[in-house]
PDB file of C-alpha atoms in Angstrom:
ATOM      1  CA  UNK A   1      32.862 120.147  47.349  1.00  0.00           C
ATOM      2  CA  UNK A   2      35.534 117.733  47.897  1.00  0.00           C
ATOM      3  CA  UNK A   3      34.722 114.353  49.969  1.00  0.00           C
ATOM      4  CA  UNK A   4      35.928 115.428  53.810  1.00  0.00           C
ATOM      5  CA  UNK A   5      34.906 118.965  53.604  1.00  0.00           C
ATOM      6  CA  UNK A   6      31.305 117.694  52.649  1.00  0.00           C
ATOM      7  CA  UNK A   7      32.001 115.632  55.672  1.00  0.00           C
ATOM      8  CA  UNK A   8      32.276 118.026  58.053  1.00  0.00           C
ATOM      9  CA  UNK A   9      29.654 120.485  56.223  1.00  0.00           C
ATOM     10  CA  UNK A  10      26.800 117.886  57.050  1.00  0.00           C
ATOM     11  CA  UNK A  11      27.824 116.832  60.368  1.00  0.00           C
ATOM     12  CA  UNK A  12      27.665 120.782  61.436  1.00  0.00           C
ATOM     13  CA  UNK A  13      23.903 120.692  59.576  1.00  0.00           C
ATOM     14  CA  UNK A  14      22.571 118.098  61.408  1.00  0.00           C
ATOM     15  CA  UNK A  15      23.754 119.041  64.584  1.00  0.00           C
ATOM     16  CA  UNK A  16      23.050 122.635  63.654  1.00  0.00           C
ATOM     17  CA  UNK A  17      19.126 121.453  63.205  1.00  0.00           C
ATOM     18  CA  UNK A  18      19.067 118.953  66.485  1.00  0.00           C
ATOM     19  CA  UNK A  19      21.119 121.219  68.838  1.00  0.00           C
ATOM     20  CA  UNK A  20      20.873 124.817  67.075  1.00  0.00           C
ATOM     21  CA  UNK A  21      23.713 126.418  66.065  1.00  0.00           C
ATOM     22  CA  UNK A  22      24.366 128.764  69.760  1.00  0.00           C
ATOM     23  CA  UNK A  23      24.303 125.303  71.634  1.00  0.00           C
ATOM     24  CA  UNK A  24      26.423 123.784  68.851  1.00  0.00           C
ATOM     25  CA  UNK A  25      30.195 123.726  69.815  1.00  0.00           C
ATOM     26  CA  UNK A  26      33.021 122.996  67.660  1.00  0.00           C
ATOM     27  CA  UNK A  27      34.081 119.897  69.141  1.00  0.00           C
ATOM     28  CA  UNK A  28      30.126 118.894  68.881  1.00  0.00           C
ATOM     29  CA  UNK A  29      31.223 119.254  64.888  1.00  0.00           C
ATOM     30  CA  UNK A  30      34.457 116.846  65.173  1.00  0.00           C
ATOM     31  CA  UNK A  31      32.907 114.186  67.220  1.00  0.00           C
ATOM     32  CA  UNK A  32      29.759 113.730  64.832  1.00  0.00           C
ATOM     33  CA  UNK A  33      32.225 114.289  61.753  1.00  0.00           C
ATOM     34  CA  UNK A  34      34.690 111.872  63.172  1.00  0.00           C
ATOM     35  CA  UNK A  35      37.761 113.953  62.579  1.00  0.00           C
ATOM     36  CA  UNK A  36      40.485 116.159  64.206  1.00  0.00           C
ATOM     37  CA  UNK A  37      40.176 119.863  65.071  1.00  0.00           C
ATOM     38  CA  UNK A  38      42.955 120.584  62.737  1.00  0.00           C
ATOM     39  CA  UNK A  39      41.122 118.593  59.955  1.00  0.00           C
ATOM     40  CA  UNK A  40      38.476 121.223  60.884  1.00  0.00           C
ATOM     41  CA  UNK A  41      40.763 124.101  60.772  1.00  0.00           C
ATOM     42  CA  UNK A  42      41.721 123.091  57.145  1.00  0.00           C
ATOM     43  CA  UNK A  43      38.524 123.890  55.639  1.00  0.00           C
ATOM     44  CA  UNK A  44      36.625 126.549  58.053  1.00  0.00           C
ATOM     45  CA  UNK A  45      38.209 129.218  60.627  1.00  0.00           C
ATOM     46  CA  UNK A  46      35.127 128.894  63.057  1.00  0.00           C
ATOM     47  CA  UNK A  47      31.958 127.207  63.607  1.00  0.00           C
ATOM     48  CA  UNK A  48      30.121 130.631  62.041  1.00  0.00           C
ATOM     49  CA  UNK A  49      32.294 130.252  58.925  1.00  0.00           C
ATOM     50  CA  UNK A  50      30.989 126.458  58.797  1.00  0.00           C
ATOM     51  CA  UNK A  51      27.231 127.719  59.008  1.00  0.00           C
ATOM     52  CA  UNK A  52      28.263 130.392  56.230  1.00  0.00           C
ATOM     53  CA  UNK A  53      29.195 127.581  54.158  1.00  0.00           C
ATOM     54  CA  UNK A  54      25.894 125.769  54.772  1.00  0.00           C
ATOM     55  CA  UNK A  55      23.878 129.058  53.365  1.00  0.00           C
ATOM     56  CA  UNK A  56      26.249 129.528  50.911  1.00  0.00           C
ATOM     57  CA  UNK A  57      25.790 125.862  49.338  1.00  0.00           C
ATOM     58  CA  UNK A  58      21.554 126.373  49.957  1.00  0.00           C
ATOM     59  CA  UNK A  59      22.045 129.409  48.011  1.00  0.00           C
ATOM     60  CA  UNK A  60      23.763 127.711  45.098  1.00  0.00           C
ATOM     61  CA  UNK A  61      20.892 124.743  45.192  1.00  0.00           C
ATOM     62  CA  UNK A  62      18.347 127.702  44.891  1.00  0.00           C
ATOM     63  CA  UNK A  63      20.207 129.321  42.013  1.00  0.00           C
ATOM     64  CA  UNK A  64      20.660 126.399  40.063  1.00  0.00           C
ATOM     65  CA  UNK A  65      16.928 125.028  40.354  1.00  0.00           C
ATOM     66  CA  UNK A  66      15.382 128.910  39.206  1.00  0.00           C
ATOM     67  CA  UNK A  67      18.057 128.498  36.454  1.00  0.00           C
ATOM     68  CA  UNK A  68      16.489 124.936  35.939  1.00  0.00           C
ATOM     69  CA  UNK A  69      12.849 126.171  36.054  1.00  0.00           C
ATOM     70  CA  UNK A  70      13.679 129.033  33.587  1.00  0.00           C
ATOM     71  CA  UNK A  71      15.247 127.221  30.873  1.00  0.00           C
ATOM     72  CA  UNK A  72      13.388 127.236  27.868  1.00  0.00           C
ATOM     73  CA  UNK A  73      10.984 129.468  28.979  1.00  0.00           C
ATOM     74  CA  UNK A  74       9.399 132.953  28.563  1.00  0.00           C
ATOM     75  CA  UNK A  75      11.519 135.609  30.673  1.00  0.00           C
ATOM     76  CA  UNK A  76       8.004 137.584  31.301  1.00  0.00           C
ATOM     77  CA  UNK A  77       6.080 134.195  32.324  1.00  0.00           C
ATOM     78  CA  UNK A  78       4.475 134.841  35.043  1.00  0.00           C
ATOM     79  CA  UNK A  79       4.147 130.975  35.970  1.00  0.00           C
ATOM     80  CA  UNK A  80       7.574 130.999  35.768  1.00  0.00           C
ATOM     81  CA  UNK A  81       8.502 133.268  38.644  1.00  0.00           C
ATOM     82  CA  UNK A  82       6.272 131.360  40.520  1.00  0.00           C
ATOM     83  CA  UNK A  83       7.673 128.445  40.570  1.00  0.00           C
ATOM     84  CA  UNK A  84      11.017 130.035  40.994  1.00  0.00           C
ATOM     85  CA  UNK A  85       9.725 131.583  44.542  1.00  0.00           C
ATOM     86  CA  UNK A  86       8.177 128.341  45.418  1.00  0.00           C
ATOM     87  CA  UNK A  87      11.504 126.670  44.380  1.00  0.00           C
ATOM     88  CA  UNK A  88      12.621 128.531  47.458  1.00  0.00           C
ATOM     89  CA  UNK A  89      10.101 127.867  49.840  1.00  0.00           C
ATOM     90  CA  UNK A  90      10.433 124.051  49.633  1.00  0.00           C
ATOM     91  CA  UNK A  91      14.372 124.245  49.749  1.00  0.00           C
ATOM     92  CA  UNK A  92      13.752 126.398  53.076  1.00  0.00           C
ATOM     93  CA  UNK A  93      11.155 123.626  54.223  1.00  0.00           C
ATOM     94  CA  UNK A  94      13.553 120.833  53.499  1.00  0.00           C
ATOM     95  CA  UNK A  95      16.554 122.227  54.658  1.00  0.00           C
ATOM     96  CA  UNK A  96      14.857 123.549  58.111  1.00  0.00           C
ATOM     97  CA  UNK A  97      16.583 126.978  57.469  1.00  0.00           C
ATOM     98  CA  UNK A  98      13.765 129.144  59.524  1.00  0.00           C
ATOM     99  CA  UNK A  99      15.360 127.903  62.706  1.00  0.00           C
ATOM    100  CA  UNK A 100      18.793 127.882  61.727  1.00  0.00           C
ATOM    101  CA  UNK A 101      18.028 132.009  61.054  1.00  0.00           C
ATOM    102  CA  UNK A 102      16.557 132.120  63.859  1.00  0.00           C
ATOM    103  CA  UNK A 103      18.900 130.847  65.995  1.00  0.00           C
ATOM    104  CA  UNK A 104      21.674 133.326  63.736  1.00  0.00           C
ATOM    105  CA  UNK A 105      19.847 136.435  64.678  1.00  0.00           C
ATOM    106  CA  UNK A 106      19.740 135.267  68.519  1.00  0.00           C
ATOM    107  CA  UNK A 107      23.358 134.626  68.548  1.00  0.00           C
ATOM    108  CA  UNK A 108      26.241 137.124  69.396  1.00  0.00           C
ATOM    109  CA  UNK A 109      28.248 136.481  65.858  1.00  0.00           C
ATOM    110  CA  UNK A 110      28.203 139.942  64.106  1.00  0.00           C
ATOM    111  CA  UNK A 111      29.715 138.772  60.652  1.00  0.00           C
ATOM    112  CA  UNK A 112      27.384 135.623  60.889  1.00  0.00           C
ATOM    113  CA  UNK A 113      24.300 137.764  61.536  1.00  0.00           C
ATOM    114  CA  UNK A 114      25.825 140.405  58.661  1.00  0.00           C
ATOM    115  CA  UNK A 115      26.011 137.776  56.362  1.00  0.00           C
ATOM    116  CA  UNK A 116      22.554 136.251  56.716  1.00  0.00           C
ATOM    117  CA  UNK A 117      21.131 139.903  56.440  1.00  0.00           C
ATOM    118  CA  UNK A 118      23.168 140.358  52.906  1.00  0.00           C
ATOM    119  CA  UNK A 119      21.140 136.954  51.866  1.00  0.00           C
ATOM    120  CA  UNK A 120      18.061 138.406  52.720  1.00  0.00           C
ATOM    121  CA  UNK A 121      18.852 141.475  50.912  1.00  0.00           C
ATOM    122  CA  UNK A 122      19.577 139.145  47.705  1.00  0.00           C
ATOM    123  CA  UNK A 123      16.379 137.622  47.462  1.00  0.00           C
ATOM    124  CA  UNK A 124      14.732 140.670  47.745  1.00  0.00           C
ATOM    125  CA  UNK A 125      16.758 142.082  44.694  1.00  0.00           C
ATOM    126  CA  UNK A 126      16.450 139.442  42.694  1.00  0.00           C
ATOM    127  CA  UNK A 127      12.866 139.221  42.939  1.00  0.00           C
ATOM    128  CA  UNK A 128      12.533 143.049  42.197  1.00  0.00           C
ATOM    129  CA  UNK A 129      14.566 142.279  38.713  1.00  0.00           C
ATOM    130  CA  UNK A 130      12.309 139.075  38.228  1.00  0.00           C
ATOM    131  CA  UNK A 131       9.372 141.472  38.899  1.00  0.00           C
ATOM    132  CA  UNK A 132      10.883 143.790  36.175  1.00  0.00           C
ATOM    133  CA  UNK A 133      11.377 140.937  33.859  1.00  0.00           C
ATOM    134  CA  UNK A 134       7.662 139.618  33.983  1.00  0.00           C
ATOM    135  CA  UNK A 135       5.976 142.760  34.264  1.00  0.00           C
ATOM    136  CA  UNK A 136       8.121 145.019  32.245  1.00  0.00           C
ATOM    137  CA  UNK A 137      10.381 148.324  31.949  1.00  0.00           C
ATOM    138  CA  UNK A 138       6.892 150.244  33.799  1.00  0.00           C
ATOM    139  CA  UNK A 139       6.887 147.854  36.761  1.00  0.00           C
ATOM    140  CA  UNK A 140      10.636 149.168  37.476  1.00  0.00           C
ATOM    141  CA  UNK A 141       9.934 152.038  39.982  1.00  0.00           C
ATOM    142  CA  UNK A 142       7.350 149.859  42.222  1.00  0.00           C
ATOM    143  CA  UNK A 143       9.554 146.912  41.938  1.00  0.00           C
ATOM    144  CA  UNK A 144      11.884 146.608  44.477  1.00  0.00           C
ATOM    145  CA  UNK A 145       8.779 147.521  47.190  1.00  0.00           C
ATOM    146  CA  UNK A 146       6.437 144.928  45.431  1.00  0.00           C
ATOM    147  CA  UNK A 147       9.468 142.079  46.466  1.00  0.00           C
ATOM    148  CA  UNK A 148       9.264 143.392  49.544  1.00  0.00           C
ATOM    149  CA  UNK A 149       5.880 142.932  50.071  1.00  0.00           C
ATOM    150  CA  UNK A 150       5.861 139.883  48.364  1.00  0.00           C
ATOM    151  CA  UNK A 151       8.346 137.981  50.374  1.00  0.00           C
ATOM    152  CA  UNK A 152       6.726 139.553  53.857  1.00  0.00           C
ATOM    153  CA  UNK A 153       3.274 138.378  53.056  1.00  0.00           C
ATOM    154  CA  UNK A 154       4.964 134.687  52.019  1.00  0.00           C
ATOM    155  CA  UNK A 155       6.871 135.018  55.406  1.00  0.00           C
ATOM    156  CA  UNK A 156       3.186 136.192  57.267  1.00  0.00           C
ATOM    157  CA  UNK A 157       1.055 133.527  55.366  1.00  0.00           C
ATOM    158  CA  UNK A 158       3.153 131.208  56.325  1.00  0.00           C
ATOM    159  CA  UNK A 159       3.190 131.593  59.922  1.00  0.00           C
ATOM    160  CA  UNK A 160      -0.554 132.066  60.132  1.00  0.00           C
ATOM    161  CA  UNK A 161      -1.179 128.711  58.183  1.00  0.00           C
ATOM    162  CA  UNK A 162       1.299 126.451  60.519  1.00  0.00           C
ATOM    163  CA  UNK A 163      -0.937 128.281  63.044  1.00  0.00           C
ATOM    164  CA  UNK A 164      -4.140 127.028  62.034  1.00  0.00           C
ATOM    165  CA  UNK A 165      -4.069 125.048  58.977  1.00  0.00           C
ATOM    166  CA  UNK A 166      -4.371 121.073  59.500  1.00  0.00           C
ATOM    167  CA  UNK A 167      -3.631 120.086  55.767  1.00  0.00           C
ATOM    168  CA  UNK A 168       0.057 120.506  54.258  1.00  0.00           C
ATOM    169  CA  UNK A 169       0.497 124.103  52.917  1.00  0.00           C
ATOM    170  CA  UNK A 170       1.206 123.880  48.957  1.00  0.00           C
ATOM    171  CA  UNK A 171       4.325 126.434  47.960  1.00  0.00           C
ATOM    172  CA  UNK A 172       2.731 126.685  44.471  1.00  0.00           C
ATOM    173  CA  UNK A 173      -0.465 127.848  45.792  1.00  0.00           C
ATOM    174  CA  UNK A 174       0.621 130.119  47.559  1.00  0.00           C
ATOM    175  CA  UNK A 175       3.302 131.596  45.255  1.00  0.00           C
ATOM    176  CA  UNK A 176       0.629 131.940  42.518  1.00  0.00           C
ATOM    177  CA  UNK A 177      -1.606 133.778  45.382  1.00  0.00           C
ATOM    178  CA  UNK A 178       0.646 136.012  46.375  1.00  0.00           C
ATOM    179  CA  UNK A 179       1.529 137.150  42.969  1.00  0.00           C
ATOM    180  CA  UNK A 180      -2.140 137.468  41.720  1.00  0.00           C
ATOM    181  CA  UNK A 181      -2.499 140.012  44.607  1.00  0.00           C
ATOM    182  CA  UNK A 182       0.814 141.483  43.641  1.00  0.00           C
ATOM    183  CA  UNK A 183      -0.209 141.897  40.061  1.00  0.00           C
ATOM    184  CA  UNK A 184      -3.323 143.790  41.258  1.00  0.00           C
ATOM    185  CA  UNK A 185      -1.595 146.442  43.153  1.00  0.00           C
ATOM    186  CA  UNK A 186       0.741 146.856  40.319  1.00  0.00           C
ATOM    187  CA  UNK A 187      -1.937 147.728  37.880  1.00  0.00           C
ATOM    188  CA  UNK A 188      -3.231 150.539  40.675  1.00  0.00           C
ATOM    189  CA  UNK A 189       0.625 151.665  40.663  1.00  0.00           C
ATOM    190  CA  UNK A 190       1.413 152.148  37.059  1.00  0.00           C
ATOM    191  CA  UNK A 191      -2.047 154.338  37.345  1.00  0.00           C
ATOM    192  CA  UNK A 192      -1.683 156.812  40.058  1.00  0.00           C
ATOM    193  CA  UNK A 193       1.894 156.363  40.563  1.00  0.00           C
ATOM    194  CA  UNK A 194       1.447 155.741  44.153  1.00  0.00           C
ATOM    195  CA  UNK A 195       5.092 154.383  45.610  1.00  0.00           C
ATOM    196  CA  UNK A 196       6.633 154.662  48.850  1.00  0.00           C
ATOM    197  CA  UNK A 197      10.265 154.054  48.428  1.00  0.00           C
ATOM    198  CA  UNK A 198      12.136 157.249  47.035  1.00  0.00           C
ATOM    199  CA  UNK A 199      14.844 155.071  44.973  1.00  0.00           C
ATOM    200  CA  UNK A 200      14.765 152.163  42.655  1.00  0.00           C
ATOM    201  CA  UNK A 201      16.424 148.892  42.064  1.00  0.00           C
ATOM    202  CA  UNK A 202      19.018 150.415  39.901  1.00  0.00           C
ATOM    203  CA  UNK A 203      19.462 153.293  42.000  1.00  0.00           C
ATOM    204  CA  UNK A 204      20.037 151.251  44.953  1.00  0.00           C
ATOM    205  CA  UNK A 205      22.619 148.854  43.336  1.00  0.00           C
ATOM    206  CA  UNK A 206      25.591 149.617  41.572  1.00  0.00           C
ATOM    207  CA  UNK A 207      26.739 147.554  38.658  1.00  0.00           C
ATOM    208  CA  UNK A 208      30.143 147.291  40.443  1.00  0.00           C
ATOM    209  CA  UNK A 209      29.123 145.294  43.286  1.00  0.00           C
ATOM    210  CA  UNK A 210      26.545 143.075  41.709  1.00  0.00           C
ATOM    211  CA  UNK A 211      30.153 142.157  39.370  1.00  0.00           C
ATOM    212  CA  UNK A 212      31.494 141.627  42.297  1.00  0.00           C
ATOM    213  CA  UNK A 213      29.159 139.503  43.971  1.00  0.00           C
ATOM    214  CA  UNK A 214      28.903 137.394  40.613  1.00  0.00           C
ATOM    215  CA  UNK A 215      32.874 136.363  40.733  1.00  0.00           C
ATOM    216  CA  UNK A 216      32.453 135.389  44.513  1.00  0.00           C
ATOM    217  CA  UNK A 217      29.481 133.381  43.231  1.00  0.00           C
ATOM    218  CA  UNK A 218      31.986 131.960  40.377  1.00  0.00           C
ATOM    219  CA  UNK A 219      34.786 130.964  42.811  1.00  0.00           C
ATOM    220  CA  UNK A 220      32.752 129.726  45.644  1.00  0.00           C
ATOM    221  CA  UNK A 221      31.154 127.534  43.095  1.00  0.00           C
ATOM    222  CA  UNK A 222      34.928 126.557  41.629  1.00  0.00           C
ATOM    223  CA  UNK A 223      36.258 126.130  45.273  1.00  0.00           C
ATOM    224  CA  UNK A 224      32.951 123.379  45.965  1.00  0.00           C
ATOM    225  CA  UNK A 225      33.873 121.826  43.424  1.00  0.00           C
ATOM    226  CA  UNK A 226      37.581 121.376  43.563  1.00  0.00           C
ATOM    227  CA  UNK A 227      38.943 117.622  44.923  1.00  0.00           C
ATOM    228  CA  UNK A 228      42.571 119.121  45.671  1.00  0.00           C
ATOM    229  CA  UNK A 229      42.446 120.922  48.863  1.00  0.00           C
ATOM    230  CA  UNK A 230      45.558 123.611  47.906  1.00  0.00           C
ATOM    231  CA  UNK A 231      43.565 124.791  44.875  1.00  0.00           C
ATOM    232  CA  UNK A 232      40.211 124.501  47.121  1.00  0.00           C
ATOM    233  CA  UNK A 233      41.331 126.548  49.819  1.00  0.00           C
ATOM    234  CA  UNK A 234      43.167 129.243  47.421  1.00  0.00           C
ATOM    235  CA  UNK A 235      39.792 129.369  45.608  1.00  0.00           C
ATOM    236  CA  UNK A 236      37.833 130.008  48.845  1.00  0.00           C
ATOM    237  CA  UNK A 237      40.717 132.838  49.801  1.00  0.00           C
ATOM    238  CA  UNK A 238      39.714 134.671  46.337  1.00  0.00           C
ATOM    239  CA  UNK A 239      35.533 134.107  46.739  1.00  0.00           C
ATOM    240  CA  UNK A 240      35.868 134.728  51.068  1.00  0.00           C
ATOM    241  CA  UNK A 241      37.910 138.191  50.473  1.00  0.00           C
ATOM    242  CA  UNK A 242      35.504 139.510  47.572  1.00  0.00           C
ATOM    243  CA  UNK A 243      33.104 139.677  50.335  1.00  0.00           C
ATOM    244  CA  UNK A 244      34.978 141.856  52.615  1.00  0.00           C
ATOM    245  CA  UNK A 245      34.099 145.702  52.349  1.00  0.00           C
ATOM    246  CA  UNK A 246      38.224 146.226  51.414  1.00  0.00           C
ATOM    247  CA  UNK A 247      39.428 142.792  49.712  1.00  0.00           C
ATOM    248  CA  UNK A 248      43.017 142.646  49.391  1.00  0.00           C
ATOM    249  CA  UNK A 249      43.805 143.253  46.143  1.00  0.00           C
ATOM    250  CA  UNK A 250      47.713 143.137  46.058  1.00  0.00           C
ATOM    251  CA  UNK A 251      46.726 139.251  47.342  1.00  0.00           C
ATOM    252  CA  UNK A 252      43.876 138.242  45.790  1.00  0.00           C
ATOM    253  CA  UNK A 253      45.763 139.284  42.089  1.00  0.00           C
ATOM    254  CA  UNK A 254      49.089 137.113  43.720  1.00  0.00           C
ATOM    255  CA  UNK A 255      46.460 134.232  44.075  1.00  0.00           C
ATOM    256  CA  UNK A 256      44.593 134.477  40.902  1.00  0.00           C
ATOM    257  CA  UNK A 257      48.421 134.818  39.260  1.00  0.00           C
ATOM    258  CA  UNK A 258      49.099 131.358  40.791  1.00  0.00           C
ATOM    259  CA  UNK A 259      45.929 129.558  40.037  1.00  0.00           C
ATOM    260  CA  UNK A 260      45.823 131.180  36.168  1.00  0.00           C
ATOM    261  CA  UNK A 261      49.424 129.680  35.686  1.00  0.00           C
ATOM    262  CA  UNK A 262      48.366 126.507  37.102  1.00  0.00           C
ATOM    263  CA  UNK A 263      45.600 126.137  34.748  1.00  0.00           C
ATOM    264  CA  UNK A 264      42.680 126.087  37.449  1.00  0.00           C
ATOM    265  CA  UNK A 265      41.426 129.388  36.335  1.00  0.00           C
ATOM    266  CA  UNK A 266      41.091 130.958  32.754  1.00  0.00           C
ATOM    267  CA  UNK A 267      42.608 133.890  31.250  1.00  0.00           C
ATOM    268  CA  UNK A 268      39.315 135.400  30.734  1.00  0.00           C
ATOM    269  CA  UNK A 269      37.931 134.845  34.508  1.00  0.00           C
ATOM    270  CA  UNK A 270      41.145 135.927  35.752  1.00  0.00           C
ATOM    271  CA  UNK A 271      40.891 139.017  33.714  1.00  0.00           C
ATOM    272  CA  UNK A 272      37.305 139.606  35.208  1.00  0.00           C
ATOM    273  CA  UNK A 273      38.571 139.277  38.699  1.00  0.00           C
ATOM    274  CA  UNK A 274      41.249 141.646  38.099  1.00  0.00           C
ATOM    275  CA  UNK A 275      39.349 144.216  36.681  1.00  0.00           C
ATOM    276  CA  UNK A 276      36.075 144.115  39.400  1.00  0.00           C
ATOM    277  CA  UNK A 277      38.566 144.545  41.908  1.00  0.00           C
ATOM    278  CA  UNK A 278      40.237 147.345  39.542  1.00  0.00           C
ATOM    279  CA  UNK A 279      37.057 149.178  39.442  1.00  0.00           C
ATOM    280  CA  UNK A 280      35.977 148.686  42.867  1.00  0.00           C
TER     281      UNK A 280
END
């Protein structure tokens, strides 16, 4: 993420977490930033596109610190996954992001609210793969319920000790709690074959989509990291209209045809984007 855009991104965070984001206004944004509202209007089309940019870049931290935590590791340890899931409780306690959700789902910003619920849904799937990983091909058909219930009794627990607790509440304790409660309904599972959803984790997702969410991932991440605003705002065109329910292809492929000639993106990543959206 180039220097000014970082600028604005943690002027609109702070205020975001002092004001709230409903009774954060634009101009809030450029007076703590110290910049112009077409400075702004360079990087981000509205104040909900700045807050999407906020998640986006939490998201990213989060991903790159379960990548981190899982590097040299056993895909099926268990200890593993919990520190991955408690990875994401301290990022959500540093980053105050329960009342900057909060104030999302209060707010009258459709996409904005959209977009938060598509971040919920993520976690949730990738903890019902995790689950898979740990506890194997048989944990498969529970899986995607057993994240659910994992990451509601988190949520619950968590509440319920800022309630009454007076010591700090340790992610990793809890994680490994959770989990050890998890694992015991599991085992009852696999034996009487008790579930309540009537689909799966694969049967809910299609490969095509999780491609495509992967190359938004790929050119958000290339767009972050990009100090020449052109190439960073082409970049965010590509990753922004992957996310729309009907990207436009004849542009996106004009874009990609530009950047691939300019030597910002690969032959082989260009070729991936062309054929997600080809398949689509």
């Amino acid at each position: 993420m180039n220097m000014k855009k970082k600028q604005i991104v943690d002027a609109a965070y702070t205020l975001f977490i002092e004001k709230g984001y409903a009774a954060t206004s634009i101009q809030d944004i450029l007076d703590r930033a110290k910049i112009s509202k077409g400075t702004f209007y360079n990087y981000f089309t509205s104040k909900g596109e700045c807050l999407r940019g906020i998640l986006e870049a939490i998201a990213e931290e989060t991903e790159i610190k379960r990548r981190q935590a899982a590097t040299g590791e056993q895909i099926n340890d268990a200890a593993v996954l919990s520190e991955q899931i408690a990875i994401r409780l301290r990022i959500n306690k540093e980053r105050k992001l329960f009342p900057l959700f909060e104030s999302i789902f209060h707010s009258e910003d459709a996409e904005l609210k959209a977009f938060a619920k598509q971040l919920h849904f993520s976690e949730i799937y990738w903890l019902a793969g995790r689950i898979t990983d740990v506890y194997g091909e048989q944990a498969a058909p529970f899986a995607l319920e057993n994240s659910a219930l994992v990451l509601g009794t988190i949520q619950h627990l968590i509440h319920l000790h800022a309630a009454n607790a007076t010591s700090e509440m340790s992610a990793e304790r809890l994680t490994d709690f959770v989990l050890r409660r998890m694992e015991a309904s599991l085992v009852d599972q696999l034996q009487t074959n008790d579930t309540f959803l009537p689909f799966t984790l694969r049967e809910f997702q299609t490969e095509q989509p999780n491609a495509l969410l992967e190359i938004h991932a790929r050119a958000r991440t290339l767009a972050d990291k990009s100090e020449d605003q052109q190439t960073g705002q082409l970049l965010s065109f590509i990753a922004d209209e992957l996310k729309e329910p009907n990207p436009r292809t004849h542009l996106i492929g004009s874009v990609v045809t530009t950047l691939e000639n300019d030597g910002i993106l690969t032959p082989e990543f260009s070729h991936d984007i062309r054929q997600a959206l080809t398949e689509s």
